[in-house]
Amino acid sequence: MASTRSLKNWVLPISSPSTDDESLLKSSTMTKKGVYAAISYMFCIVLLVMFNKAALSSYNFPCANVITLFQIICSCSLLFAMRRWKIISFTVGEPWPLTDNSVMLVPFKTLVHTLPLALSYLLYMLASMESVRGVNVPMYTTLRRTTVVFTMIVEYLLTGQKYSYSVVGSVGLIVFGAFIAGARDLSFDSYGYAIVFIANITTAIYLATIARIGKTSGLNSFGLMWCNGIICGPVLLFWTFVRGDLEMTINFPHLYSIGFQVVMLLSCIMAFFLNYSIFLNTTLNSALTQTMCGNLKDLFTVGLGWLLFGGLPFDILNVIGQLLGFFGSGLYAYSKLKGK
């Protein structure tokens, strides 16, 4: 491990896998560092949803895949620069390696080991980006709260993770509130709803994969982000070229608009910090805790989305459902902090 003096040079905290992976996976309490990671994630995701929604809806940008591509390029550029300047490291143990002979900056064997994580990340990003387009922000956040069920199932299948009655009860309350909130959605869109549920499934797979590969690859949060970027970037570039998205982007009427460029830049920056906080939160806490943090931040997302974008008429069932969901998320957070 790095010395105390070396660790002071770090600008951002990193995740370091425990020597006992199973005990970390099954830990029931949240550390102080884990709480900070959770709060950082909630802050980043609220802003990112707003910026993505502004680009896709307010400016009617037609290519969600291109936004994801820009975010990956921005993330890899920042990581490469910080790695070369020895601000960060990609591996656990030393603050930075003595040599940088590898073109990929990580061993090829490690890159192959993270391939399932990169593929699940690509599916997660594409589905999540597309799901924002077809559903108004309040209902989007409501439907996304059902991700907790998929996450619990995937974690159980991959790690045998079991949960206390208080955790299961809080999850049940969240899902029940989500169904009540959407019972009379006047802007119902079957395609939009289907994409959101697909995004929920891919999110659960992605988070559970982080929890497993993140603890066995020898990479920290930055290293995992780097591997995701250099694997997914070329694949997504080829896909956007084949679909004609790049040509549509070049011909986009607002491409040179200052407002649109600012929204895109902020979206890319927030995507970088969001991915970092996701890796940190999931490895320090758990995939389910990461999902529940996404539910706790919904209060701010719903409020901002209602004010900035509208799209959801006032309905008493929606309000009751939202409150039940927030109460369930708070109950889960309390159970984790108390170690129940």
Short mmCIF file of C-alpha atoms in Angstrom, two decimals:
data_model
loop_
_atom_site.label_atom_id
_atom_site.label_comp_id
_atom_site.label_asym_id
_atom_site.label_seq_id
_atom_site.Cartn_x
_atom_site.Cartn_y
_atom_site.Cartn_z
CA MET A 1 0.00 0.00 0.00
CA ALA A 2 1.10 3.56 -0.56
CA SER A 3 2.55 5.45 2.36
CA THR A 4 0.54 8.06 4.24
CA ARG A 5 2.63 10.79 2.70
CA SER A 6 1.94 9.52 -0.84
CA LEU A 7 -1.78 9.31 -0.24
CA LYS A 8 -1.90 13.03 0.57
CA ASN A 9 -1.13 13.74 -3.08
CA TRP A 10 -4.49 12.32 -4.19
CA VAL A 11 -7.02 14.87 -5.31
CA LEU A 12 -9.91 12.39 -5.45
CA PRO A 13 -10.50 9.32 -3.24
CA ILE A 14 -10.34 5.88 -4.82
CA SER A 15 -11.82 2.52 -4.03
CA SER A 16 -9.50 -0.19 -2.78
CA PRO A 17 -10.84 -3.73 -2.77
CA SER A 18 -10.79 -5.49 0.56
CA THR A 19 -8.68 -8.59 1.01
CA ASP A 20 -11.88 -10.35 2.00
CA ASP A 21 -14.22 -9.76 -0.91
CA GLU A 22 -17.15 -11.70 0.49
CA SER A 23 -17.15 -9.84 3.79
CA LEU A 24 -17.14 -6.56 1.90
CA LEU A 25 -19.97 -7.67 -0.33
CA LYS A 26 -22.08 -8.69 2.64
CA SER A 27 -21.26 -5.74 4.88
CA SER A 28 -24.44 -4.29 6.33
CA THR A 29 -23.19 -0.91 7.51
CA MET A 30 -22.10 2.10 5.51
CA THR A 31 -18.75 3.72 6.32
CA LYS A 32 -18.17 7.47 6.52
CA LYS A 33 -16.32 7.35 3.19
CA GLY A 34 -19.23 5.39 1.74
CA VAL A 35 -21.69 8.09 2.84
CA TYR A 36 -19.60 10.76 1.06
CA ALA A 37 -19.51 8.61 -2.08
CA ALA A 38 -23.29 8.19 -1.98
CA ILE A 39 -23.92 11.92 -1.58
CA SER A 40 -21.53 12.72 -4.44
CA TYR A 41 -23.36 10.31 -6.70
CA MET A 42 -26.74 11.86 -5.94
CA PHE A 43 -25.44 15.36 -6.68
CA CYS A 44 -23.92 14.30 -10.03
CA ILE A 45 -26.90 12.30 -11.30
CA VAL A 46 -29.40 15.10 -10.65
CA LEU A 47 -27.37 17.56 -12.74
CA LEU A 48 -26.62 15.04 -15.48
CA VAL A 49 -30.28 14.13 -15.98
CA MET A 50 -31.11 17.81 -16.31
CA PHE A 51 -28.37 18.44 -18.90
CA ASN A 52 -29.25 15.34 -20.93
CA LYS A 53 -32.93 16.21 -20.88
CA ALA A 54 -32.13 19.76 -22.01
CA ALA A 55 -30.08 18.48 -24.97
CA LEU A 56 -32.60 15.81 -26.04
CA SER A 57 -35.83 17.70 -25.40
CA SER A 58 -35.23 21.45 -25.20
CA TYR A 59 -32.86 21.45 -28.21
CA ASN A 60 -34.43 18.32 -29.79
CA PHE A 61 -31.03 16.76 -30.41
CA PRO A 62 -31.85 13.52 -32.29
CA CYS A 63 -28.81 11.38 -31.41
CA ALA A 64 -28.62 10.08 -27.84
CA ASN A 65 -25.79 7.75 -28.89
CA VAL A 66 -23.64 10.70 -29.92
CA ILE A 67 -24.03 12.29 -26.48
CA THR A 68 -22.83 9.03 -24.94
CA LEU A 69 -19.89 8.97 -27.38
CA PHE A 70 -18.91 12.55 -26.48
CA GLN A 71 -19.09 11.65 -22.80
CA ILE A 72 -16.79 8.66 -23.29
CA ILE A 73 -14.28 10.72 -25.30
CA CYS A 74 -14.28 13.45 -22.64
CA SER A 75 -13.85 10.90 -19.85
CA CYS A 76 -10.93 9.11 -21.55
CA SER A 77 -9.23 12.42 -22.35
CA LEU A 78 -9.42 13.57 -18.74
CA LEU A 79 -8.21 10.21 -17.42
CA PHE A 80 -5.32 10.05 -19.88
CA ALA A 81 -4.17 13.58 -19.00
CA MET A 82 -4.40 13.04 -15.24
CA ARG A 83 -2.64 9.68 -15.55
CA ARG A 84 0.23 11.15 -17.61
CA TRP A 85 0.57 14.05 -15.18
CA LYS A 86 0.66 11.50 -12.32
CA ILE A 87 -2.35 13.01 -10.61
CA ILE A 88 -4.09 9.63 -10.49
CA SER A 89 -3.29 5.93 -10.86
CA PHE A 90 -5.28 3.14 -12.47
CA THR A 91 -4.20 0.36 -10.12
CA VAL A 92 -4.61 -0.39 -6.45
CA GLY A 93 -1.52 -0.14 -4.22
CA GLU A 94 0.94 2.39 -5.56
CA PRO A 95 -0.09 6.00 -6.34
CA TRP A 96 1.31 5.50 -9.86
CA PRO A 97 3.50 2.93 -11.58
CA LEU A 98 7.17 3.65 -12.25
CA THR A 99 6.87 3.18 -16.02
CA ASP A 100 4.23 3.88 -18.65
CA ASN A 101 5.34 1.52 -21.39
CA SER A 102 1.89 0.12 -22.18
CA VAL A 103 -0.05 1.94 -24.89
CA MET A 104 -3.29 1.05 -23.12
CA LEU A 105 -1.84 2.09 -19.72
CA VAL A 106 -3.17 -1.20 -18.28
CA PRO A 107 -2.07 -4.82 -18.93
CA PHE A 108 -3.90 -6.51 -21.81
CA LYS A 109 -4.93 -9.36 -19.51
CA THR A 110 -6.59 -6.88 -17.17
CA LEU A 111 -8.34 -5.24 -20.12
CA VAL A 112 -9.81 -8.59 -21.17
CA HIS A 113 -10.87 -9.24 -17.57
CA THR A 114 -12.96 -6.05 -17.59
CA LEU A 115 -14.65 -6.82 -20.92
CA PRO A 116 -17.98 -7.95 -19.34
CA LEU A 117 -18.03 -4.74 -17.32
CA ALA A 118 -17.44 -2.62 -20.43
CA LEU A 119 -20.19 -4.35 -22.40
CA SER A 120 -22.69 -4.00 -19.56
CA TYR A 121 -21.66 -0.34 -19.24
CA LEU A 122 -22.31 0.29 -22.93
CA LEU A 123 -25.78 -1.25 -22.74
CA TYR A 124 -26.49 0.70 -19.55
CA MET A 125 -25.42 4.02 -21.06
CA LEU A 126 -27.35 3.58 -24.32
CA ALA A 127 -30.54 2.40 -22.64
CA SER A 128 -30.39 5.09 -19.95
CA MET A 129 -29.79 7.85 -22.47
CA GLU A 130 -32.63 6.74 -24.74
CA SER A 131 -35.01 6.32 -21.79
CA VAL A 132 -34.74 10.02 -20.91
CA ARG A 133 -36.15 11.06 -24.28
CA GLY A 134 -39.58 9.42 -24.32
CA VAL A 135 -40.74 10.02 -20.73
CA ASN A 136 -41.16 13.25 -18.78
CA VAL A 137 -38.63 13.75 -15.98
CA PRO A 138 -40.96 13.12 -12.99
CA MET A 139 -42.28 9.86 -14.46
CA TYR A 140 -38.80 8.86 -15.59
CA THR A 141 -37.50 9.05 -12.03
CA THR A 142 -40.60 7.25 -10.77
CA LEU A 143 -40.19 4.29 -13.13
CA ARG A 144 -36.44 4.15 -12.56
CA ARG A 145 -37.06 3.48 -8.86
CA THR A 146 -38.14 -0.06 -9.76
CA THR A 147 -34.48 -0.77 -10.58
CA VAL A 148 -33.99 -1.89 -6.97
CA VAL A 149 -35.94 -5.09 -7.60
CA PHE A 150 -33.80 -6.03 -10.61
CA THR A 151 -30.64 -5.18 -8.64
CA MET A 152 -31.62 -7.43 -5.73
CA ILE A 153 -32.33 -10.32 -8.12
CA VAL A 154 -29.05 -9.92 -10.01
CA GLU A 155 -27.02 -9.61 -6.78
CA TYR A 156 -28.65 -12.75 -5.43
CA LEU A 157 -27.89 -14.69 -8.62
CA LEU A 158 -24.27 -13.52 -8.82
CA THR A 159 -23.22 -13.43 -5.15
CA GLY A 160 -25.97 -15.13 -3.16
CA GLN A 161 -26.60 -11.84 -1.38
CA LYS A 162 -29.55 -11.91 1.03
CA TYR A 163 -31.23 -8.96 2.73
CA SER A 164 -32.88 -8.21 6.04
CA TYR A 165 -36.63 -7.78 6.42
CA SER A 166 -36.23 -4.01 6.85
CA VAL A 167 -34.37 -3.74 3.51
CA VAL A 168 -36.91 -5.93 1.69
CA GLY A 169 -39.75 -3.92 3.22
CA SER A 170 -38.24 -0.59 2.14
CA VAL A 171 -37.77 -1.89 -1.42
CA GLY A 172 -41.36 -3.13 -1.51
CA LEU A 173 -42.57 0.28 -0.37
CA ILE A 174 -40.60 2.00 -3.13
CA VAL A 175 -42.00 -0.25 -5.87
CA PHE A 176 -45.54 0.10 -4.51
CA GLY A 177 -45.16 3.88 -4.53
CA ALA A 178 -43.83 3.79 -8.11
CA PHE A 179 -46.89 1.88 -9.34
CA ILE A 180 -49.25 4.25 -7.55
CA ALA A 181 -47.44 7.28 -8.98
CA GLY A 182 -47.76 5.95 -12.52
CA ALA A 183 -51.31 4.64 -12.22
CA ARG A 184 -52.85 7.67 -13.92
CA ASP A 185 -49.99 9.07 -15.96
CA LEU A 186 -51.81 11.10 -18.61
CA SER A 187 -48.74 11.15 -20.85
CA PHE A 188 -48.37 7.34 -21.02
CA ASP A 189 -46.05 6.19 -23.79
CA SER A 190 -45.66 2.42 -24.17
CA TYR A 191 -42.34 2.70 -26.02
CA GLY A 192 -40.94 5.15 -23.48
CA TYR A 193 -42.02 2.96 -20.57
CA ALA A 194 -40.50 -0.15 -22.21
CA ILE A 195 -37.15 1.60 -22.72
CA VAL A 196 -37.11 2.72 -19.08
CA PHE A 197 -37.63 -0.85 -17.87
CA ILE A 198 -34.88 -2.06 -20.22
CA ALA A 199 -32.66 0.64 -18.71
CA ASN A 200 -33.54 -0.70 -15.25
CA ILE A 201 -32.42 -4.21 -16.18
CA THR A 202 -29.15 -3.04 -17.77
CA THR A 203 -28.47 -0.81 -14.75
CA ALA A 204 -28.87 -3.75 -12.36
CA ILE A 205 -26.51 -5.91 -14.43
CA TYR A 206 -23.97 -3.09 -14.71
CA LEU A 207 -23.89 -2.33 -10.97
CA ALA A 208 -23.65 -5.98 -9.98
CA THR A 209 -20.81 -6.44 -12.48
CA ILE A 210 -18.93 -3.51 -10.94
CA ALA A 211 -19.28 -5.08 -7.51
CA ARG A 212 -17.69 -8.31 -8.77
CA ILE A 213 -15.07 -7.26 -11.32
CA GLY A 214 -14.14 -4.10 -9.41
CA LYS A 215 -12.91 -6.29 -6.55
CA THR A 216 -10.95 -8.80 -8.65
CA SER A 217 -9.34 -6.75 -11.42
CA GLY A 218 -6.74 -4.92 -9.30
CA LEU A 219 -7.98 -1.60 -10.74
CA ASN A 220 -9.32 1.33 -8.78
CA SER A 221 -12.25 3.52 -9.83
CA PHE A 222 -10.19 5.42 -12.42
CA GLY A 223 -8.76 2.24 -13.92
CA LEU A 224 -12.23 0.75 -14.35
CA MET A 225 -13.43 3.94 -16.01
CA TRP A 226 -10.44 3.91 -18.36
CA CYS A 227 -11.01 0.30 -19.44
CA ASN A 228 -14.68 1.02 -20.03
CA GLY A 229 -13.82 3.99 -22.21
CA ILE A 230 -11.19 2.44 -24.45
CA ILE A 231 -13.33 -0.67 -25.03
CA CYS A 232 -16.69 1.03 -25.50
CA GLY A 233 -15.47 4.13 -27.37
CA PRO A 234 -14.49 2.44 -30.68
CA VAL A 235 -17.59 0.23 -30.60
CA LEU A 236 -19.89 3.20 -30.11
CA LEU A 237 -18.05 5.26 -32.74
CA PHE A 238 -18.59 2.49 -35.31
CA TRP A 239 -22.24 2.14 -34.30
CA THR A 240 -23.00 5.85 -34.61
CA PHE A 241 -21.26 5.93 -38.01
CA VAL A 242 -23.28 2.99 -39.35
CA ARG A 243 -26.57 4.43 -38.08
CA GLY A 244 -25.82 7.80 -39.65
CA ASP A 245 -25.87 9.59 -36.28
CA LEU A 246 -22.59 11.38 -36.97
CA GLU A 247 -23.95 12.85 -40.19
CA MET A 248 -27.13 13.92 -38.41
CA THR A 249 -25.01 15.60 -35.74
CA ILE A 250 -23.00 17.54 -38.32
CA ASN A 251 -26.25 18.78 -39.88
CA PHE A 252 -27.90 19.56 -36.54
CA PRO A 253 -29.15 23.19 -36.73
CA HIS A 254 -28.18 24.04 -33.13
CA LEU A 255 -24.72 22.45 -33.31
CA TYR A 256 -22.92 25.80 -33.17
CA SER A 257 -25.34 27.37 -30.71
CA ILE A 258 -23.52 28.55 -27.58
CA GLY A 259 -26.35 27.32 -25.38
CA PHE A 260 -26.32 23.83 -26.87
CA GLN A 261 -22.52 23.59 -26.67
CA VAL A 262 -22.55 24.63 -23.01
CA VAL A 263 -25.21 21.99 -22.24
CA MET A 264 -23.16 19.32 -24.04
CA LEU A 265 -19.94 20.33 -22.29
CA LEU A 266 -21.57 20.26 -18.86
CA SER A 267 -23.18 16.91 -19.70
CA CYS A 268 -19.77 15.42 -20.56
CA ILE A 269 -18.13 16.79 -17.42
CA MET A 270 -20.93 15.58 -15.15
CA ALA A 271 -20.88 12.16 -16.86
CA PHE A 272 -17.21 11.82 -15.90
CA PHE A 273 -17.84 12.60 -12.24
CA LEU A 274 -20.99 10.47 -12.26
CA ASN A 275 -19.15 7.40 -13.55
CA TYR A 276 -16.42 7.97 -10.98
CA SER A 277 -18.95 8.25 -8.14
CA ILE A 278 -20.81 5.14 -9.36
CA PHE A 279 -17.63 3.03 -9.24
CA LEU A 280 -16.66 4.48 -5.87
CA ASN A 281 -20.11 4.08 -4.34
CA THR A 282 -20.67 0.55 -5.65
CA THR A 283 -17.27 -0.77 -4.55
CA LEU A 284 -17.35 0.95 -1.17
CA ASN A 285 -20.97 0.10 -0.44
CA SER A 286 -22.96 -2.29 -2.68
CA ALA A 287 -24.88 -2.41 -5.94
CA LEU A 288 -28.18 -2.16 -4.06
CA THR A 289 -26.98 0.84 -2.03
CA GLN A 290 -25.96 2.52 -5.28
CA THR A 291 -29.46 1.92 -6.66
CA MET A 292 -31.11 3.25 -3.50
CA CYS A 293 -29.00 6.41 -3.70
CA GLY A 294 -30.53 6.91 -7.12
CA ASN A 295 -33.93 6.84 -5.45
CA LEU A 296 -33.04 9.31 -2.71
CA LYS A 297 -31.88 11.89 -5.24
CA ASP A 298 -35.23 11.67 -7.06
CA LEU A 299 -36.77 14.32 -4.79
CA PHE A 300 -34.50 16.94 -6.34
CA THR A 301 -34.76 15.51 -9.87
CA VAL A 302 -38.57 15.49 -9.76
CA GLY A 303 -38.71 19.04 -8.42
CA LEU A 304 -36.26 20.46 -10.96
CA GLY A 305 -37.80 18.47 -13.81
CA TRP A 306 -41.26 19.74 -12.94
CA LEU A 307 -40.05 23.34 -12.84
CA LEU A 308 -37.81 23.26 -15.94
CA PHE A 309 -39.51 20.81 -18.30
CA GLY A 310 -43.01 20.19 -16.98
CA GLY A 311 -44.91 17.43 -18.73
CA LEU A 312 -46.74 15.91 -15.77
CA PRO A 313 -50.17 17.25 -14.72
CA PHE A 314 -50.85 17.38 -10.97
CA ASP A 315 -52.43 14.19 -9.69
CA ILE A 316 -53.00 13.12 -6.08
CA LEU A 317 -52.00 9.50 -6.80
CA ASN A 318 -48.72 10.66 -8.28
CA VAL A 319 -47.96 12.76 -5.20
CA ILE A 320 -48.82 9.87 -2.84
CA GLY A 321 -46.70 7.47 -4.87
CA GLN A 322 -43.73 9.84 -4.87
CA LEU A 323 -43.96 10.29 -1.09
CA LEU A 324 -44.14 6.53 -0.51
CA GLY A 325 -41.05 6.07 -2.68
CA PHE A 326 -39.09 8.72 -0.81
CA PHE A 327 -40.14 7.25 2.53
CA GLY A 328 -39.01 3.79 1.42
CA SER A 329 -35.64 5.16 0.28
CA GLY A 330 -35.18 6.93 3.60
CA LEU A 331 -36.07 3.73 5.47
CA TYR A 332 -33.44 1.82 3.51
CA ALA A 333 -30.79 4.48 4.20
CA TYR A 334 -31.62 4.31 7.91
CA SER A 335 -31.35 0.51 7.91
CA LYS A 336 -27.94 0.62 6.22
CA LEU A 337 -26.55 3.30 8.50
CA LYS A 338 -27.71 1.33 11.57
CA GLY A 339 -26.42 -1.94 10.15
CA LYS A 340 -29.82 -3.68 10.08
#
